[in-house]
Amino acid sequence: MNSDDILSQVRGIIADVLDQPDLKVDRQTSADNVEDWDSFNHINIVVAVEARFGIKFHTADIEELRNVGELVDLIERKLQARQPR
Amino acid sequence: MSMRLADLHWLPATAHFADELRRLAAQKPPPWSDLVRLATARIDFVQTNRLDKLLQQAAPAADDTAGSVRVAVLSSSTAEQLLPALRVAALRRGLRLQTFVGDYGMYRQELQDPHSGLHRFEPDVLLFAFHAQHLLGNPEPAMSHDAAQALVDAVGEQLRALWRLARGSFKGQIIQQTVLPQYPALMGLNEHRLPGSGAQLVERLNALLRELADQERVDMLALDRVLSRDGLDVWHDPVLWHRAKQQISPVAAPAYGELVVRLIAAQRGRSAKCLVLDLDNTLWGGVIGDEGLEGIRLGQGSALGEAFLDFQTYAHRLARRGILLAVCSKNDLQTARAPFERHPEMVLKSEDIACFVANWSDKAANIRAIAEQLNIGLDSLVFADDNPFERNIVRRELPMVSVPELPEDPAMYARCLEDAGYFEALRITADDFERSGQYRANVARENLRASQTDLQGYLATLGMELRWQPFDRVNLPRIVQLINKTNQFNLTTRRYTEDEVLAVMATPGALTLQLRLLDRFGDNGIIGIVIGKPEGDLLRLDTWLMSCRVLGRQVEQATMNVVALEARRLGARSLRGEFLPTRKNGMVREHYRQLGFRCLASSDGGASSWELLLSDYEPFPTFIKLVRSDS
């Protein structure tokens, strides 16, 4: 899975969690510029991402995320670590 | 497919959730019945939250007899992530649920202050959920056995005091969640040898809470049982605990909501009562019509045969504790019955089956017939069939029937039903143990009726005896159970707790009647409850309910004779009756008219009030002998 595929899936998850089906999401999107992306929904996004990709974030990982791009990169790293080639 | 409870694996998956949601969102307001249907699909927590959002916009159903349930969650940690799941799980059962969540840690103040948000909310259900550290603090591993015991006892008493405080202010159900095992073990597999271990203290506390809860009539939300199935990691995420003080992970929220609502539904008599079983590849391997008695796989000797045997054993044990069993099979009747009568390995015998239907009609029609013959609502039925095609037809035709998504391997059938929790029960009465015999006797009565051409002749041959007496302590659990679960033959559907019933029993001039029907086929158990409250020289019939399985046998008339007799003895000159309509009690709309009452008033909503002057009362002639049973 490349980072575009991941971004597309993450976009779907964020739109579902925030219940905004037409939400525009790109790598620069962050909690600050999306309505309803509060700390409660942030956790839901993280948990939904973990469930979808079958990965687990560390306590420190979640603290450091600044935007969707960084989330996508983190997922990609986790997926690679899980399936070394 | 995973078999974790947290995944709601017994519910059918849906591929069209997003489309359905969009379609419903376009309708303003979204129709209640469509929302219910969507809630019966297997959905995850994100979908649950979205469905909940739509649910908030739905108008209350016009005939809102499902009624709303007001649930207050009093927790020592964050509970907001659970509320949508609670509301959606209630929706799944056609209940409208409103939630209140106290500020965390403030529950004691909320309970004590009569002006608190909690008191203004007027909850019907109080759910207490506390985390281990909140109750047990930071226990010293080196503490003595006695000190550990004292600590656990003190926490137990603290919770008992809290329940009593709640009981003093609110009527309704109190639910206590068991404590999650959040302390890591200090020794390991023999942790029980270290009294001061947090893990060990939690186990002892949970055991004590069960005892205390029984004494205080509090219902347990035994998450520890569930965790032994799913594993703690599925339900509790330490990362989320530190980040947001969420004891229960959002991933497990839908299952959490489902478990809580099971307890609420059970309290309201909405648990299923009957398991309807398919035969071929559900109770045995293979097709009896093709392979014959010798060909089907059942019993010791093959793994598959043993798996089916296990499932039969589970069904049999459910029946022994009061769940009715029925058969619904596409087969010739003779062929279908043969294994029950002649196969040596069958655990289930003909006499275990309250209603046996095997023919070539469609299953939905047959399931309807089963509900009619047993005189229970379709929503009291669970239909277990290995065939996805039949399951889907029944779901489509009879959405009120519960149809679990049985896994392909029969070894997992019992677990699937267990996890689905359709038969959730809070307590067991002696009548539960007798039930399947009572229904079997009913079938024998039906057969006799079929052989008797006139009803009068039939009734005369039954040798019926109605034994009546005022409420007493011994039968109180069964009386309270009937008051809280009878839906159809129930004039007012007023639900009372044990304390409230005790209060009526202590009221001078009040009429309390429990009626038991016997006939030549056996004891039907307590089949009728009447409560009358005195108002000057009239007696108001506050509650009149009966078991549907004795209808059409003059029991209503015989009961009326007892009521009139007793009312006179208590000094009443007239009786006042009420009918309060619900979605389920249409059958008793004309009850009082048929008993000779005069209609005083009726409202647009269908409620009516009725009067009978006792001076004019002539007892109904019946074939039932009246016997006062306590004298």
PDB file of N, CA and C in Angstrom, chain B residues 547-600:
ATOM      1  N   SER B 547     -51.449 -14.364  32.206  1.00  0.00           N
ATOM      2  CA  SER B 547     -50.610 -15.058  31.251  1.00  0.00           C
ATOM      3  C   SER B 547     -51.459 -15.454  30.046  1.00  0.00           C
ATOM      4  N   CYS B 548     -50.945 -15.165  28.850  1.00  0.00           N
ATOM      5  CA  CYS B 548     -51.740 -15.431  27.645  1.00  0.00           C
ATOM      6  C   CYS B 548     -51.988 -16.912  27.435  1.00  0.00           C
ATOM      7  N   ARG B 549     -51.200 -17.754  28.066  1.00  0.00           N
ATOM      8  CA  ARG B 549     -51.339 -19.160  27.719  1.00  0.00           C
ATOM      9  C   ARG B 549     -52.590 -19.792  28.310  1.00  0.00           C
ATOM     10  N   VAL B 550     -53.335 -19.071  29.151  1.00  0.00           N
ATOM     11  CA  VAL B 550     -54.571 -19.660  29.685  1.00  0.00           C
ATOM     12  C   VAL B 550     -55.821 -18.975  29.143  1.00  0.00           C
ATOM     13  N   LEU B 551     -55.648 -18.199  28.093  1.00  0.00           N
ATOM     14  CA  LEU B 551     -56.812 -17.470  27.577  1.00  0.00           C
ATOM     15  C   LEU B 551     -57.819 -18.410  26.928  1.00  0.00           C
ATOM     16  N   GLY B 552     -59.051 -17.931  26.843  1.00  0.00           N
ATOM     17  CA  GLY B 552     -60.084 -18.712  26.181  1.00  0.00           C
ATOM     18  C   GLY B 552     -60.579 -19.861  27.031  1.00  0.00           C
ATOM     19  N   ARG B 553     -60.330 -19.799  28.339  1.00  0.00           N
ATOM     20  CA  ARG B 553     -60.734 -20.895  29.207  1.00  0.00           C
ATOM     21  C   ARG B 553     -61.565 -20.393  30.379  1.00  0.00           C
ATOM     22  N   GLN B 554     -62.171 -19.229  30.218  1.00  0.00           N
ATOM     23  CA  GLN B 554     -63.029 -18.632  31.247  1.00  0.00           C
ATOM     24  C   GLN B 554     -62.245 -18.178  32.479  1.00  0.00           C
ATOM     25  N   VAL B 555     -60.939 -18.111  32.373  1.00  0.00           N
ATOM     26  CA  VAL B 555     -60.151 -17.703  33.538  1.00  0.00           C
ATOM     27  C   VAL B 555     -60.403 -16.230  33.867  1.00  0.00           C
ATOM     28  N   GLU B 556     -60.624 -15.402  32.815  1.00  0.00           N
ATOM     29  CA  GLU B 556     -60.908 -13.990  33.073  1.00  0.00           C
ATOM     30  C   GLU B 556     -62.189 -13.863  33.914  1.00  0.00           C
ATOM     31  N   GLN B 557     -63.214 -14.621  33.514  1.00  0.00           N
ATOM     32  CA  GLN B 557     -64.496 -14.539  34.230  1.00  0.00           C
ATOM     33  C   GLN B 557     -64.345 -15.057  35.663  1.00  0.00           C
ATOM     34  N   ALA B 558     -63.631 -16.150  35.805  1.00  0.00           N
ATOM     35  CA  ALA B 558     -63.456 -16.713  37.148  1.00  0.00           C
ATOM     36  C   ALA B 558     -62.679 -15.735  38.033  1.00  0.00           C
ATOM     37  N   THR B 559     -61.669 -15.090  37.436  1.00  0.00           N
ATOM     38  CA  THR B 559     -60.897 -14.094  38.185  1.00  0.00           C
ATOM     39  C   THR B 559     -61.790 -12.932  38.602  1.00  0.00           C
ATOM     40  N   MET B 560     -62.653 -12.524  37.657  1.00  0.00           N
ATOM     41  CA  MET B 560     -63.590 -11.431  37.956  1.00  0.00           C
ATOM     42  C   MET B 560     -64.462 -11.787  39.155  1.00  0.00           C
ATOM     43  N   ASN B 561     -64.902 -13.034  39.188  1.00  0.00           N
ATOM     44  CA  ASN B 561     -65.718 -13.473  40.330  1.00  0.00           C
ATOM     45  C   ASN B 561     -64.958 -13.318  41.644  1.00  0.00           C
ATOM     46  N   VAL B 562     -63.676 -13.662  41.612  1.00  0.00           N
ATOM     47  CA  VAL B 562     -62.860 -13.521  42.830  1.00  0.00           C
ATOM     48  C   VAL B 562     -62.703 -12.048  43.194  1.00  0.00           C
ATOM     49  N   VAL B 563     -62.424 -11.228  42.174  1.00  0.00           N
ATOM     50  CA  VAL B 563     -62.220  -9.797  42.417  1.00  0.00           C
ATOM     51  C   VAL B 563     -63.462  -9.191  43.063  1.00  0.00           C
ATOM     52  N   ALA B 564     -64.621  -9.516  42.518  1.00  0.00           N
ATOM     53  CA  ALA B 564     -65.871  -8.943  43.040  1.00  0.00           C
ATOM     54  C   ALA B 564     -66.098  -9.387  44.483  1.00  0.00           C
ATOM     55  N   LEU B 565     -65.882 -10.669  44.699  1.00  0.00           N
ATOM     56  CA  LEU B 565     -66.056 -11.229  46.039  1.00  0.00           C
ATOM     57  C   LEU B 565     -65.150 -10.535  47.054  1.00  0.00           C
ATOM     58  N   GLU B 566     -63.925 -10.411  46.708  1.00  0.00           N
ATOM     59  CA  GLU B 566     -62.945  -9.814  47.616  1.00  0.00           C
ATOM     60  C   GLU B 566     -63.181  -8.320  47.799  1.00  0.00           C
ATOM     61  N   ALA B 567     -63.537  -7.647  46.705  1.00  0.00           N
ATOM     62  CA  ALA B 567     -63.792  -6.200  46.786  1.00  0.00           C
ATOM     63  C   ALA B 567     -64.934  -5.932  47.761  1.00  0.00           C
ATOM     64  N   ARG B 568     -65.985  -6.747  47.662  1.00  0.00           N
ATOM     65  CA  ARG B 568     -67.113  -6.597  48.589  1.00  0.00           C
ATOM     66  C   ARG B 568     -66.651  -6.807  50.021  1.00  0.00           C
ATOM     67  N   ARG B 569     -65.853  -7.847  50.214  1.00  0.00           N
ATOM     68  CA  ARG B 569     -65.395  -8.146  51.555  1.00  0.00           C
ATOM     69  C   ARG B 569     -64.578  -6.978  52.128  1.00  0.00           C
ATOM     70  N   LEU B 570     -63.854  -6.289  51.245  1.00  0.00           N
ATOM     71  CA  LEU B 570     -63.036  -5.162  51.690  1.00  0.00           C
ATOM     72  C   LEU B 570     -63.877  -3.894  51.876  1.00  0.00           C
ATOM     73  N   GLY B 571     -65.165  -3.984  51.573  1.00  0.00           N
ATOM     74  CA  GLY B 571     -66.066  -2.864  51.828  1.00  0.00           C
ATOM     75  C   GLY B 571     -66.295  -1.943  50.642  1.00  0.00           C
ATOM     76  N   ALA B 572     -65.867  -2.346  49.465  1.00  0.00           N
ATOM     77  CA  ALA B 572     -66.061  -1.483  48.294  1.00  0.00           C
ATOM     78  C   ALA B 572     -67.485  -1.616  47.770  1.00  0.00           C
ATOM     79  N   ARG B 573     -68.008  -0.508  47.218  1.00  0.00           N
ATOM     80  CA  ARG B 573     -69.330  -0.538  46.592  1.00  0.00           C
ATOM     81  C   ARG B 573     -69.214  -0.633  45.077  1.00  0.00           C
ATOM     82  N   SER B 574     -68.094  -0.161  44.551  1.00  0.00           N
ATOM     83  CA  SER B 574     -67.932  -0.243  43.099  1.00  0.00           C
ATOM     84  C   SER B 574     -66.469  -0.467  42.736  1.00  0.00           C
ATOM     85  N   LEU B 575     -66.307  -0.951  41.521  1.00  0.00           N
ATOM     86  CA  LEU B 575     -64.959  -1.170  40.985  1.00  0.00           C
ATOM     87  C   LEU B 575     -64.706  -0.139  39.897  1.00  0.00           C
ATOM     88  N   ARG B 576     -63.446   0.311  39.821  1.00  0.00           N
ATOM     89  CA  ARG B 576     -63.061   1.204  38.736  1.00  0.00           C
ATOM     90  C   ARG B 576     -61.947   0.509  37.953  1.00  0.00           C
ATOM     91  N   GLY B 577     -62.134   0.393  36.649  1.00  0.00           N
ATOM     92  CA  GLY B 577     -61.117  -0.247  35.814  1.00  0.00           C
ATOM     93  C   GLY B 577     -60.507   0.747  34.841  1.00  0.00           C
ATOM     94  N   GLU B 578     -59.277   0.470  34.421  1.00  0.00           N
ATOM     95  CA  GLU B 578     -58.608   1.358  33.463  1.00  0.00           C
ATOM     96  C   GLU B 578     -57.983   0.515  32.367  1.00  0.00           C
ATOM     97  N   PHE B 579     -58.005   1.042  31.172  1.00  0.00           N
ATOM     98  CA  PHE B 579     -57.220   0.436  30.094  1.00  0.00           C
ATOM     99  C   PHE B 579     -56.264   1.507  29.558  1.00  0.00           C
ATOM    100  N   LEU B 580     -54.977   1.215  29.609  1.00  0.00           N
ATOM    101  CA  LEU B 580     -53.969   2.130  29.059  1.00  0.00           C
ATOM    102  C   LEU B 580     -53.299   1.429  27.881  1.00  0.00           C
ATOM    103  N   PRO B 581     -53.529   1.921  26.662  1.00  0.00           N
ATOM    104  CA  PRO B 581     -53.046   1.178  25.488  1.00  0.00           C
ATOM    105  C   PRO B 581     -51.531   1.259  25.337  1.00  0.00           C
ATOM    106  N   THR B 582     -50.945   0.165  24.887  1.00  0.00           N
ATOM    107  CA  THR B 582     -49.547   0.132  24.475  1.00  0.00           C
ATOM    108  C   THR B 582     -49.522  -0.560  23.122  1.00  0.00           C
ATOM    109  N   ARG B 583     -48.355  -0.712  22.569  1.00  0.00           N
ATOM    110  CA  ARG B 583     -48.270  -1.363  21.260  1.00  0.00           C
ATOM    111  C   ARG B 583     -48.668  -2.837  21.361  1.00  0.00           C
ATOM    112  N   LYS B 584     -48.627  -3.396  22.553  1.00  0.00           N
ATOM    113  CA  LYS B 584     -48.792  -4.838  22.666  1.00  0.00           C
ATOM    114  C   LYS B 584     -50.084  -5.301  23.311  1.00  0.00           C
ATOM    115  N   ASN B 585     -50.831  -4.427  23.955  1.00  0.00           N
ATOM    116  CA  ASN B 585     -51.948  -4.928  24.758  1.00  0.00           C
ATOM    117  C   ASN B 585     -53.308  -4.708  24.127  1.00  0.00           C
ATOM    118  N   GLY B 586     -53.356  -4.595  22.803  1.00  0.00           N
ATOM    119  CA  GLY B 586     -54.630  -4.398  22.111  1.00  0.00           C
ATOM    120  C   GLY B 586     -55.664  -5.474  22.427  1.00  0.00           C
ATOM    121  N   MET B 587     -55.191  -6.676  22.782  1.00  0.00           N
ATOM    122  CA  MET B 587     -56.109  -7.791  23.029  1.00  0.00           C
ATOM    123  C   MET B 587     -57.022  -7.550  24.226  1.00  0.00           C
ATOM    124  N   VAL B 588     -56.667  -6.616  25.129  1.00  0.00           N
ATOM    125  CA  VAL B 588     -57.517  -6.409  26.307  1.00  0.00           C
ATOM    126  C   VAL B 588     -58.287  -5.090  26.259  1.00  0.00           C
ATOM    127  N   ARG B 589     -58.337  -4.487  25.069  1.00  0.00           N
ATOM    128  CA  ARG B 589     -59.048  -3.214  24.928  1.00  0.00           C
ATOM    129  C   ARG B 589     -60.490  -3.326  25.458  1.00  0.00           C
ATOM    130  N   GLU B 590     -61.155  -4.441  25.145  1.00  0.00           N
ATOM    131  CA  GLU B 590     -62.561  -4.610  25.523  1.00  0.00           C
ATOM    132  C   GLU B 590     -62.722  -5.473  26.775  1.00  0.00           C
ATOM    133  N   HIS B 591     -61.643  -5.666  27.471  1.00  0.00           N
ATOM    134  CA  HIS B 591     -61.659  -6.555  28.648  1.00  0.00           C
ATOM    135  C   HIS B 591     -62.775  -6.191  29.624  1.00  0.00           C
ATOM    136  N   TYR B 592     -62.829  -4.939  30.022  1.00  0.00           N
ATOM    137  CA  TYR B 592     -63.806  -4.561  31.061  1.00  0.00           C
ATOM    138  C   TYR B 592     -65.236  -4.584  30.519  1.00  0.00           C
ATOM    139  N   ARG B 593     -65.405  -4.237  29.235  1.00  0.00           N
ATOM    140  CA  ARG B 593     -66.747  -4.319  28.665  1.00  0.00           C
ATOM    141  C   ARG B 593     -67.240  -5.773  28.718  1.00  0.00           C
ATOM    142  N   GLN B 594     -66.349  -6.688  28.354  1.00  0.00           N
ATOM    143  CA  GLN B 594     -66.742  -8.097  28.341  1.00  0.00           C
ATOM    144  C   GLN B 594     -67.070  -8.607  29.736  1.00  0.00           C
ATOM    145  N   LEU B 595     -66.545  -7.931  30.749  1.00  0.00           N
ATOM    146  CA  LEU B 595     -66.827  -8.362  32.113  1.00  0.00           C
ATOM    147  C   LEU B 595     -67.987  -7.568  32.720  1.00  0.00           C
ATOM    148  N   GLY B 596     -68.701  -6.786  31.880  1.00  0.00           N
ATOM    149  CA  GLY B 596     -69.900  -6.113  32.353  1.00  0.00           C
ATOM    150  C   GLY B 596     -69.683  -4.729  32.931  1.00  0.00           C
ATOM    151  N   PHE B 597     -68.491  -4.148  32.751  1.00  0.00           N
ATOM    152  CA  PHE B 597     -68.249  -2.789  33.215  1.00  0.00           C
ATOM    153  C   PHE B 597     -68.901  -1.790  32.255  1.00  0.00           C
ATOM    154  N   ARG B 598     -69.158  -0.584  32.766  1.00  0.00           N
ATOM    155  CA  ARG B 598     -69.710   0.496  31.962  1.00  0.00           C
ATOM    156  C   ARG B 598     -68.572   1.456  31.652  1.00  0.00           C
ATOM    157  N   CYS B 599     -68.483   1.886  30.381  1.00  0.00           N
ATOM    158  CA  CYS B 599     -67.407   2.802  30.014  1.00  0.00           C
ATOM    159  C   CYS B 599     -67.706   4.200  30.532  1.00  0.00           C
ATOM    160  N   LEU B 600     -66.784   4.768  31.292  1.00  0.00           N
ATOM    161  CA  LEU B 600     -66.979   6.118  31.830  1.00  0.00           C
ATOM    162  C   LEU B 600     -66.414   7.162  30.879  1.00  0.00           C
TER     163      LEU B 600
END
